[in-house]
Structure formats: structure tokens, C-alpha cells
């Protein structure tokens, strides 16, 4: 077991024993260095900013705007997401640390612009230690609103000096990652005829459906929002899946593209697929699910590797460099799959240990030897 896996096992243990009550203990085990909270009752803002690391540069992370059961759940999500951002930056030699912003979505009615302007003031108060961007539940127009109050926001619209929506680049990276997994698992270089189930037809899921359809895959789509699912059916000929029992559908690839935690112990033990490779952050409920998948001979593409295309889009000015880095996701995953197989450990655990080593050493060469595409 790698050091990263051991740390995650301890984190699982703390969660089992005490939920999120032991906040400082969870911060120490997860490696999250800072938690910042802001409550603005006038504008109905309840926000968490988790900063995992600034060792490689200022922390960068999206702004998530979704419903949570309580503040403890939001803090827990922010910490896990911040750690993933640190790993992405470290693995792909980006000069940033990892952080995440979580805004607890208020019950309607509320003034959306007021919420995001207040959040912008919160980000500005952190003095550049944290840079935010688009994430689940937010849009480019929300980033433009945040930009009224802070300099430390990215993925604004082109008219505001940003690069716009990162979702298409995230989807391209996921498609390249699926191609790597298929190459490693099935020893084939195409996706023609492969059955892929996309769970989540939001921004990235929609673009991924387009990418996979163009490659000849048989795409099945599931979403709780019937309209989003139907859009993929109408535009790409996807087959809609209306049963919530996703593990009953036999596929070659399962691509989780919604919120995290979808693959719990039950799904990890029963999912009828050969590969799990999607855009969702932290799709595994706990680290131990990675071992369950490996024991069932299901190949798991580490989420913070395969979904890094969006971050590359946000932080890289040179469009040609963005394209090179996104296509380098394929090579990075092939390296991880091969090394994990030799070590007989889950690819997720190996990827975590490589990223942690890079952060500790402040190395720009996380892989040893490093794929050329990952160091450009």
C-alpha cells in the first residue's frame, strides 16, 4: 500500500468513526492546510474555501454552487476537491497549488448576482492565495460577476479577458483518457462500437457524448434531468438510460460525469463494466473502492488525471500548448496504468503517490521517467 493509500485509509477511518466533527484531524490527514469560511446573511452567501497546498504556486480551484445537507458536508467536499486540484497541477507541471470553493446553494428565491459579487469580495480578501474558476453549478457569466469584485478569478468570458467555458477541453481530455484505458485494457486503438455509459449529461457530459459519438462509440446516457438527457439523444443518437440501477447495464466503459461519490461500495462491487473513466471529481465514495475495482479486474482511470483538460484550458495562454497538454493525458495515463500493473496496486493509489512526491519535492518532473507530453 502506498503512503497515499494509507493516508486515505486513515481518512476513511476518521469519517466512519466521527463523521466530520473532528475537522482539524480531517485537515491533517487529508493534507488540507487552510479552511476559510464566509457567511453573508444579507446576500445569502455561505461559502467555504479550502486550500490544500500553495507549495507549487497560488491555489487554484473551481467555484462549486450546489446544495449540501449541512456545512460539515460542504467543508468535507471542499477539502477532497482541493486535494485533487493540487494533484492535477503537480502531475502536469503547472505552477499552481490546489484549492476549492464551495458555495452552499440557498433555497429560492435569491439574487444570484448578489451571491457571486459577495463571493468575489471573499476571494479578494484572501489576497491572491486562491484563484477561482467555473465548476459544477456555475457558469462563465458567474465568473464575470465575480470579476467585478476580485482580480483572482479565471475562466471569465473572452470579452472579460478569459478563455471561456473549460468544459469542451475537459471532455476532449476525458475522451483521450478513455482511449488510453481502452488501449491498455483491450489492446486496441479505436473506440468503434464500444459501449460507453455516461452518467451525467451536464456541460462536460454533453461534450463527451459528442466526442465519443464522433469516434463511433455506442453511447448510453443517464441523467436525472430528462431534458439534458434528451438533448444528447436528439443530437448524437445516444440511448437514454432511465433506470437508476446503473450497475445492471453491461458496458465496456462507465464514465461518471456528475458529482462525486457515485461509486460507493455497492456499485464498486456490482458495476458491470471493464473500465471506469469519466470527468467527475472523486467519483469513488472512498479510497477502498479503488481496491474493490482492481480486484474485480475493472480498470480505473484516476479522476484528477483524466479530467485535467479543463484546468489546462483555464491556466494556459498558448492554445497550441493547451492542445499538447490535453493530448498528453493519454500518455500520462498509459504510464500510470503500466506502472500500477507492475506494482499490482490500483492506478489511483500510484497516481496519488506520484503527485504527493512532486508536491513535496517541488519537482517539475513528477513521472520518473516523465512522459514528454506531461513536461511541456
Short mmCIF file of C-alpha atoms in Angstrom, two decimals:
data_model
loop_
_atom_site.label_atom_id
_atom_site.label_comp_id
_atom_site.label_asym_id
_atom_site.label_seq_id
_atom_site.Cartn_x
_atom_site.Cartn_y
_atom_site.Cartn_z
CA UNK A 1 0.00 0.00 0.00
CA UNK A 2 1.39 3.43 -0.94
CA UNK A 3 1.66 6.29 1.52
CA UNK A 4 -1.25 7.98 -0.20
CA UNK A 5 -3.44 4.90 0.14
CA UNK A 6 -2.54 4.62 3.81
CA UNK A 7 -3.49 8.25 4.35
CA UNK A 8 -6.81 7.73 2.61
CA UNK A 9 -7.49 4.64 4.69
CA UNK A 10 -6.96 6.71 7.84
CA UNK A 11 -9.26 9.39 6.42
CA UNK A 12 -11.91 6.74 5.78
CA UNK A 13 -11.48 5.55 9.37
CA UNK A 14 -11.98 9.03 10.81
CA UNK A 15 -15.08 9.50 8.66
CA UNK A 16 -16.50 6.18 9.83
CA UNK A 17 -15.82 6.98 13.48
CA UNK A 18 -16.84 10.60 13.84
CA UNK A 19 -18.26 11.98 10.63
CA UNK A 20 -16.81 15.45 10.06
CA UNK A 21 -16.80 16.54 13.71
CA UNK A 22 -13.03 16.23 14.04
CA UNK A 23 -12.32 18.99 11.49
CA UNK A 24 -8.69 19.59 12.44
CA UNK A 25 -7.96 15.87 12.33
CA UNK A 26 -9.50 15.60 8.88
CA UNK A 27 -7.47 18.57 7.68
CA UNK A 28 -4.27 16.96 8.92
CA UNK A 29 -4.96 13.57 7.38
CA UNK A 30 -6.11 14.98 4.02
CA UNK A 31 -3.19 17.42 3.93
CA UNK A 32 -5.51 20.43 3.63
CA UNK A 33 -3.65 23.39 5.11
CA UNK A 34 -6.37 26.04 5.34
CA UNK A 35 -10.15 26.33 5.61
CA UNK A 36 -11.77 29.74 5.15
CA UNK A 37 -15.45 30.37 5.84
CA UNK A 38 -17.67 33.30 4.92
CA UNK A 39 -21.27 33.94 5.91
CA UNK A 40 -23.03 36.96 4.40
CA UNK A 41 -26.64 36.78 5.53
CA UNK A 42 -27.65 39.93 3.65
CA UNK A 43 -26.69 38.44 0.28
CA UNK A 44 -27.33 34.81 1.31
CA UNK A 45 -23.76 33.70 0.80
CA UNK A 46 -22.47 30.69 2.74
CA UNK A 47 -19.07 29.79 1.33
CA UNK A 48 -16.10 27.55 2.06
CA UNK A 49 -12.65 27.93 0.52
CA UNK A 50 -10.32 25.00 1.17
CA UNK A 51 -6.63 25.44 0.35
CA UNK A 52 -4.79 22.15 0.16
CA UNK A 53 -1.36 23.42 -0.86
CA UNK A 54 0.41 26.52 -2.17
CA UNK A 55 3.81 24.89 -2.42
CA UNK A 56 3.87 24.96 -6.22
CA UNK A 57 2.08 28.29 -6.52
CA UNK A 58 -1.19 30.01 -5.58
CA UNK A 59 -4.05 27.59 -5.02
CA UNK A 60 -6.46 27.29 -7.91
CA UNK A 61 -9.85 25.64 -7.87
CA UNK A 62 -13.33 25.93 -9.24
CA UNK A 63 -16.33 27.54 -7.57
CA UNK A 64 -18.98 24.90 -6.88
CA UNK A 65 -22.58 26.07 -6.33
CA UNK A 66 -24.78 23.14 -5.28
CA UNK A 67 -27.00 22.09 -2.40
CA UNK A 68 -25.50 20.46 0.69
CA UNK A 69 -27.14 18.83 3.69
CA UNK A 70 -25.11 20.99 6.06
CA UNK A 71 -21.89 22.99 6.39
CA UNK A 72 -19.89 19.96 7.51
CA UNK A 73 -20.71 18.17 4.26
CA UNK A 74 -19.67 21.25 2.27
CA UNK A 75 -16.34 21.52 4.10
CA UNK A 76 -15.64 17.84 3.55
CA UNK A 77 -16.34 18.15 -0.17
CA UNK A 78 -14.17 21.26 -0.45
CA UNK A 79 -11.20 19.51 1.19
CA UNK A 80 -11.37 16.47 -1.06
CA UNK A 81 -11.73 18.62 -4.18
CA UNK A 82 -8.85 20.89 -3.15
CA UNK A 83 -6.56 17.89 -2.82
CA UNK A 84 -7.46 16.80 -6.37
CA UNK A 85 -6.54 20.23 -7.69
CA UNK A 86 -3.11 20.01 -6.07
CA UNK A 87 -2.58 16.62 -7.69
CA UNK A 88 -3.59 17.87 -11.15
CA UNK A 89 -1.20 20.78 -11.04
CA UNK A 90 1.67 18.67 -9.71
CA UNK A 91 1.28 15.85 -12.23
CA UNK A 92 1.12 18.17 -15.22
CA UNK A 93 3.83 20.58 -14.04
CA UNK A 94 1.52 23.58 -13.67
CA UNK A 95 2.72 26.39 -11.38
CA UNK A 96 -0.27 26.24 -9.05
CA UNK A 97 -1.34 24.69 -5.80
CA UNK A 98 -4.75 23.23 -5.11
CA UNK A 99 -7.87 24.75 -3.62
CA UNK A 100 -11.62 24.68 -4.00
CA UNK A 101 -14.55 26.97 -3.32
CA UNK A 102 -17.90 25.55 -2.30
CA UNK A 103 -20.95 27.78 -2.12
CA UNK A 104 -23.96 26.27 -0.40
CA UNK A 105 -26.84 26.98 -2.76
CA UNK A 106 -29.62 28.80 -0.91
CA UNK A 107 -33.23 27.86 -1.32
CA UNK A 108 -35.09 30.01 -3.84
CA UNK A 109 -35.64 32.85 -4.21
CA UNK A 110 -32.23 34.52 -4.13
CA UNK A 111 -30.32 37.15 -6.10
CA UNK A 112 -27.66 35.20 -7.99
CA UNK A 113 -25.56 38.23 -8.88
CA UNK A 114 -25.55 39.40 -5.28
CA UNK A 115 -24.36 35.98 -4.12
CA UNK A 116 -21.47 35.91 -6.57
CA UNK A 117 -20.46 39.52 -6.03
CA UNK A 118 -20.25 38.79 -2.31
CA UNK A 119 -18.21 35.68 -3.06
CA UNK A 120 -15.89 37.79 -5.21
CA UNK A 121 -15.22 40.01 -2.18
CA UNK A 122 -14.43 36.88 -0.18
CA UNK A 123 -11.92 35.71 -2.80
CA UNK A 124 -10.33 39.17 -2.93
CA UNK A 125 -9.89 39.15 0.85
CA UNK A 126 -7.61 36.10 0.51
CA UNK A 127 -5.10 38.28 -1.27
CA UNK A 128 -4.29 36.03 -4.21
CA UNK A 129 -3.66 32.84 -2.25
CA UNK A 130 -6.68 31.37 -4.05
CA UNK A 131 -7.83 31.73 -7.67
CA UNK A 132 -11.31 30.53 -8.61
CA UNK A 133 -12.95 29.36 -11.84
CA UNK A 134 -16.02 27.58 -13.26
CA UNK A 135 -17.20 24.37 -11.61
CA UNK A 136 -20.41 22.41 -11.05
CA UNK A 137 -23.38 24.73 -10.79
CA UNK A 138 -21.55 27.81 -12.05
CA UNK A 139 -21.01 29.38 -15.45
CA UNK A 140 -18.78 31.78 -17.33
CA UNK A 141 -21.28 34.57 -16.66
CA UNK A 142 -20.98 33.86 -12.92
CA UNK A 143 -17.20 34.28 -13.24
CA UNK A 144 -17.78 37.64 -14.94
CA UNK A 145 -19.90 38.64 -11.94
CA UNK A 146 -17.17 37.53 -9.51
CA UNK A 147 -14.67 39.57 -11.54
CA UNK A 148 -16.50 42.77 -10.54
CA UNK A 149 -15.13 42.27 -7.04
CA UNK A 150 -11.81 40.47 -7.46
CA UNK A 151 -8.83 40.06 -9.78
CA UNK A 152 -8.38 36.46 -8.70
CA UNK A 153 -10.85 34.74 -11.00
CA UNK A 154 -10.31 32.76 -14.19
CA UNK A 155 -12.46 31.23 -16.97
CA UNK A 156 -14.26 34.51 -17.44
CA UNK A 157 -15.70 35.30 -20.87
CA UNK A 158 -13.41 36.28 -23.73
CA UNK A 159 -14.77 39.84 -23.53
CA UNK A 160 -13.54 39.95 -19.92
CA UNK A 161 -10.09 38.66 -20.82
CA UNK A 162 -10.72 34.99 -20.02
CA UNK A 163 -10.82 31.79 -22.05
CA UNK A 164 -14.49 31.00 -21.60
CA UNK A 165 -16.07 27.64 -20.79
CA UNK A 166 -13.49 24.91 -20.00
CA UNK A 167 -15.99 22.05 -20.46
CA UNK A 168 -15.11 21.19 -24.10
CA UNK A 169 -11.43 20.86 -23.18
CA UNK A 170 -12.29 18.72 -20.17
CA UNK A 171 -14.32 16.46 -22.46
CA UNK A 172 -11.50 16.14 -25.00
CA UNK A 173 -9.14 15.14 -22.19
CA UNK A 174 -11.60 12.54 -20.91
CA UNK A 175 -12.01 11.13 -24.40
CA UNK A 176 -8.22 10.85 -24.73
CA UNK A 177 -8.15 9.19 -21.32
CA UNK A 178 -10.80 6.68 -22.36
CA UNK A 179 -8.72 5.93 -25.45
CA UNK A 180 -5.72 5.24 -23.20
CA UNK A 181 -7.76 2.94 -20.97
CA UNK A 182 -9.15 1.07 -23.99
CA UNK A 183 -5.66 0.74 -25.43
CA UNK A 184 -4.31 -0.66 -22.16
CA UNK A 185 -7.28 -2.89 -21.36
CA UNK A 186 -8.30 -4.17 -24.78
CA UNK A 187 -5.11 -3.55 -26.81
CA UNK A 188 -7.00 -1.57 -29.43
CA UNK A 189 -6.53 1.98 -30.69
CA UNK A 190 -10.11 2.92 -31.56
CA UNK A 191 -13.48 3.25 -29.84
CA UNK A 192 -15.60 1.96 -32.72
CA UNK A 193 -18.58 0.00 -31.39
CA UNK A 194 -17.59 0.20 -27.73
CA UNK A 195 -20.49 0.60 -25.30
CA UNK A 196 -19.98 3.65 -23.09
CA UNK A 197 -22.37 4.77 -20.36
CA UNK A 198 -22.10 8.44 -19.43
CA UNK A 199 -23.59 9.25 -16.04
CA UNK A 200 -24.40 12.97 -16.10
CA UNK A 201 -25.36 14.96 -19.22
CA UNK A 202 -24.31 18.38 -17.96
CA UNK A 203 -21.68 20.62 -19.53
CA UNK A 204 -18.88 18.04 -19.71
CA UNK A 205 -21.12 15.01 -20.18
CA UNK A 206 -22.78 16.64 -23.19
CA UNK A 207 -19.45 17.44 -24.86
CA UNK A 208 -18.11 13.98 -24.03
CA UNK A 209 -21.13 12.39 -25.71
CA UNK A 210 -20.29 14.38 -28.84
CA UNK A 211 -16.63 13.35 -28.69
CA UNK A 212 -17.43 9.66 -28.27
CA UNK A 213 -20.14 9.65 -30.92
CA UNK A 214 -17.63 11.10 -33.39
CA UNK A 215 -15.33 8.17 -32.61
CA UNK A 216 -18.02 5.60 -33.36
CA UNK A 217 -18.79 4.54 -29.80
CA UNK A 218 -22.25 3.34 -28.77
CA UNK A 219 -23.13 5.99 -26.19
CA UNK A 220 -25.68 5.43 -23.44
CA UNK A 221 -26.62 8.44 -21.32
CA UNK A 222 -28.13 8.78 -17.86
CA UNK A 223 -29.16 11.97 -16.08
CA UNK A 224 -31.82 12.84 -13.53
CA UNK A 225 -32.66 15.82 -15.75
CA UNK A 226 -34.74 14.43 -18.59
CA UNK A 227 -34.18 17.49 -20.79
CA UNK A 228 -30.40 17.26 -20.67
CA UNK A 229 -30.54 13.54 -21.39
CA UNK A 230 -32.93 14.02 -24.30
CA UNK A 231 -30.63 16.65 -25.81
CA UNK A 232 -27.89 14.02 -26.15
CA UNK A 233 -30.39 11.56 -27.61
CA UNK A 234 -31.58 14.06 -30.21
CA UNK A 235 -28.19 15.44 -31.22
CA UNK A 236 -25.92 12.40 -31.01
CA UNK A 237 -28.25 9.42 -31.16
CA UNK A 238 -27.39 8.35 -27.62
CA UNK A 239 -29.54 5.72 -25.95
CA UNK A 240 -31.24 7.06 -22.83
CA UNK A 241 -30.94 5.02 -19.63
CA UNK A 242 -33.82 5.71 -17.30
CA UNK A 243 -33.12 3.15 -14.59
CA UNK A 244 -31.16 4.33 -11.55
CA UNK A 245 -29.71 0.82 -11.22
CA UNK A 246 -26.72 1.63 -13.42
CA UNK A 247 -24.81 -1.47 -12.41
CA UNK A 248 -27.29 -3.67 -14.25
CA UNK A 249 -26.28 -2.32 -17.69
CA UNK A 250 -23.32 -4.17 -19.23
CA UNK A 251 -20.87 -1.72 -20.80
CA UNK A 252 -17.23 -1.54 -21.83
CA UNK A 253 -16.73 1.88 -20.20
CA UNK A 254 -18.58 3.63 -17.39
CA UNK A 255 -17.97 7.40 -17.47
CA UNK A 256 -19.15 9.22 -14.32
CA UNK A 257 -19.57 12.89 -15.25
CA UNK A 258 -21.70 14.30 -12.43
CA UNK A 259 -20.91 14.96 -8.76
CA UNK A 260 -18.58 12.84 -6.65
CA UNK A 261 -19.19 9.75 -4.58
CA UNK A 262 -21.37 7.94 -7.14
CA UNK A 263 -19.34 4.71 -6.90
CA UNK A 264 -20.00 3.54 -3.38
CA UNK A 265 -19.14 0.09 -2.02
CA UNK A 266 -22.26 -1.46 -3.58
CA UNK A 267 -21.66 -0.04 -7.05
CA UNK A 268 -17.92 -0.85 -6.95
CA UNK A 269 -18.81 -4.48 -6.20
CA UNK A 270 -21.56 -4.79 -8.82
CA UNK A 271 -20.85 -2.40 -11.69
CA UNK A 272 -20.91 -4.37 -14.96
CA UNK A 273 -18.08 -2.70 -16.87
CA UNK A 274 -14.41 -3.16 -17.73
CA UNK A 275 -13.28 0.46 -17.39
CA UNK A 276 -14.28 3.41 -15.19
CA UNK A 277 -13.12 6.65 -16.79
CA UNK A 278 -15.03 9.92 -16.53
CA UNK A 279 -14.96 13.62 -15.76
CA UNK A 280 -16.32 13.60 -12.20
CA UNK A 281 -14.04 14.59 -9.35
CA UNK A 282 -13.82 11.99 -6.57
CA UNK A 283 -16.31 9.57 -8.14
CA UNK A 284 -15.23 6.88 -5.68
CA UNK A 285 -17.02 7.09 -2.35
CA UNK A 286 -13.84 6.08 -0.52
CA UNK A 287 -10.29 5.11 -1.38
CA UNK A 288 -11.03 1.45 -0.66
CA UNK A 289 -13.36 1.34 -3.69
CA UNK A 290 -10.26 1.60 -5.89
CA UNK A 291 -9.07 -1.71 -4.47
CA UNK A 292 -12.50 -3.29 -4.96
CA UNK A 293 -12.45 -2.33 -8.63
CA UNK A 294 -8.93 -3.64 -9.10
CA UNK A 295 -9.82 -6.99 -7.52
CA UNK A 296 -12.72 -7.26 -9.97
CA UNK A 297 -10.34 -6.52 -12.87
CA UNK A 298 -12.02 -3.17 -13.57
CA UNK A 299 -9.55 -0.54 -14.77
CA UNK A 300 -9.98 2.84 -13.04
CA UNK A 301 -8.59 6.00 -14.64
CA UNK A 302 -7.60 8.37 -11.80
CA UNK A 303 -10.05 11.26 -11.90
CA UNK A 304 -7.55 14.07 -11.31
CA UNK A 305 -5.54 12.87 -14.32
CA UNK A 306 -8.28 12.21 -16.85
CA UNK A 307 -10.27 15.38 -16.11
CA UNK A 308 -7.32 17.80 -16.08
CA UNK A 309 -8.09 19.26 -19.52
CA UNK A 310 -10.32 21.95 -18.06
CA UNK A 311 -7.57 23.21 -15.77
CA UNK A 312 -5.11 23.26 -18.67
CA UNK A 313 -7.58 25.37 -20.65
CA UNK A 314 -8.02 27.82 -17.81
CA UNK A 315 -4.35 28.46 -16.97
CA UNK A 316 -2.54 28.19 -20.33
CA UNK A 317 -2.49 31.15 -22.70
CA UNK A 318 -0.89 29.39 -25.65
CA UNK A 319 -3.67 27.45 -27.38
CA UNK A 320 -1.21 25.10 -29.08
CA UNK A 321 0.31 24.31 -25.68
CA UNK A 322 -3.16 23.60 -24.29
CA UNK A 323 -3.80 21.10 -27.07
CA UNK A 324 -0.45 19.38 -26.49
CA UNK A 325 -1.06 19.07 -22.77
CA UNK A 326 -4.60 17.77 -23.20
CA UNK A 327 -3.49 15.08 -25.62
CA UNK A 328 -0.68 14.28 -23.16
CA UNK A 329 -3.34 12.96 -20.77
CA UNK A 330 -3.33 9.79 -22.87
CA UNK A 331 0.42 9.25 -22.35
CA UNK A 332 0.27 10.09 -18.67
CA UNK A 333 -2.46 7.52 -18.08
CA UNK A 334 -0.68 4.84 -20.08
CA UNK A 335 2.39 5.35 -17.91
CA UNK A 336 0.31 5.11 -14.73
CA UNK A 337 -1.58 2.01 -15.89
CA UNK A 338 1.62 0.19 -16.82
CA UNK A 339 3.46 1.06 -13.63
CA UNK A 340 0.46 0.26 -11.43
CA UNK A 341 0.14 -3.14 -13.12
CA UNK A 342 3.79 -3.92 -12.41
CA UNK A 343 3.32 -2.92 -8.77
CA UNK A 344 -0.04 -4.69 -8.53
CA UNK A 345 -1.75 -1.71 -6.97
CA UNK A 346 -4.71 0.43 -8.05
CA UNK A 347 -3.76 3.15 -10.55
CA UNK A 348 -5.41 5.73 -8.27
CA UNK A 349 -3.05 4.96 -5.41
CA UNK A 350 0.01 5.17 -7.66
CA UNK A 351 -1.12 8.47 -9.18
CA UNK A 352 -1.69 9.93 -5.71
CA UNK A 353 1.77 8.90 -4.51
CA UNK A 354 3.43 10.39 -7.62
CA UNK A 355 1.57 13.68 -7.15
CA UNK A 356 2.38 13.87 -3.44
CA UNK A 357 6.04 13.22 -4.12
CA UNK A 358 6.07 16.01 -6.72
CA UNK A 359 4.47 18.45 -4.28
CA UNK A 360 6.92 17.58 -1.51
CA UNK A 361 9.95 17.91 -3.74
CA UNK A 362 8.62 20.88 -5.73
CA UNK A 363 9.60 18.82 -8.77
CA UNK A 364 8.54 19.69 -12.31
CA UNK A 365 9.21 16.07 -13.31
CA UNK A 366 6.61 14.08 -11.41
CA UNK A 367 6.92 10.93 -13.53
CA UNK A 368 10.19 9.01 -13.41
CA UNK A 369 10.80 8.80 -16.30
CA UNK A 370 8.33 11.52 -17.28
CA UNK A 371 6.25 11.33 -20.46
CA UNK A 372 7.45 14.16 -22.70
CA UNK A 373 3.91 15.49 -23.19
CA UNK A 374 3.49 15.98 -19.44
CA UNK A 375 6.52 18.25 -19.08
CA UNK A 376 5.94 20.64 -21.94
#
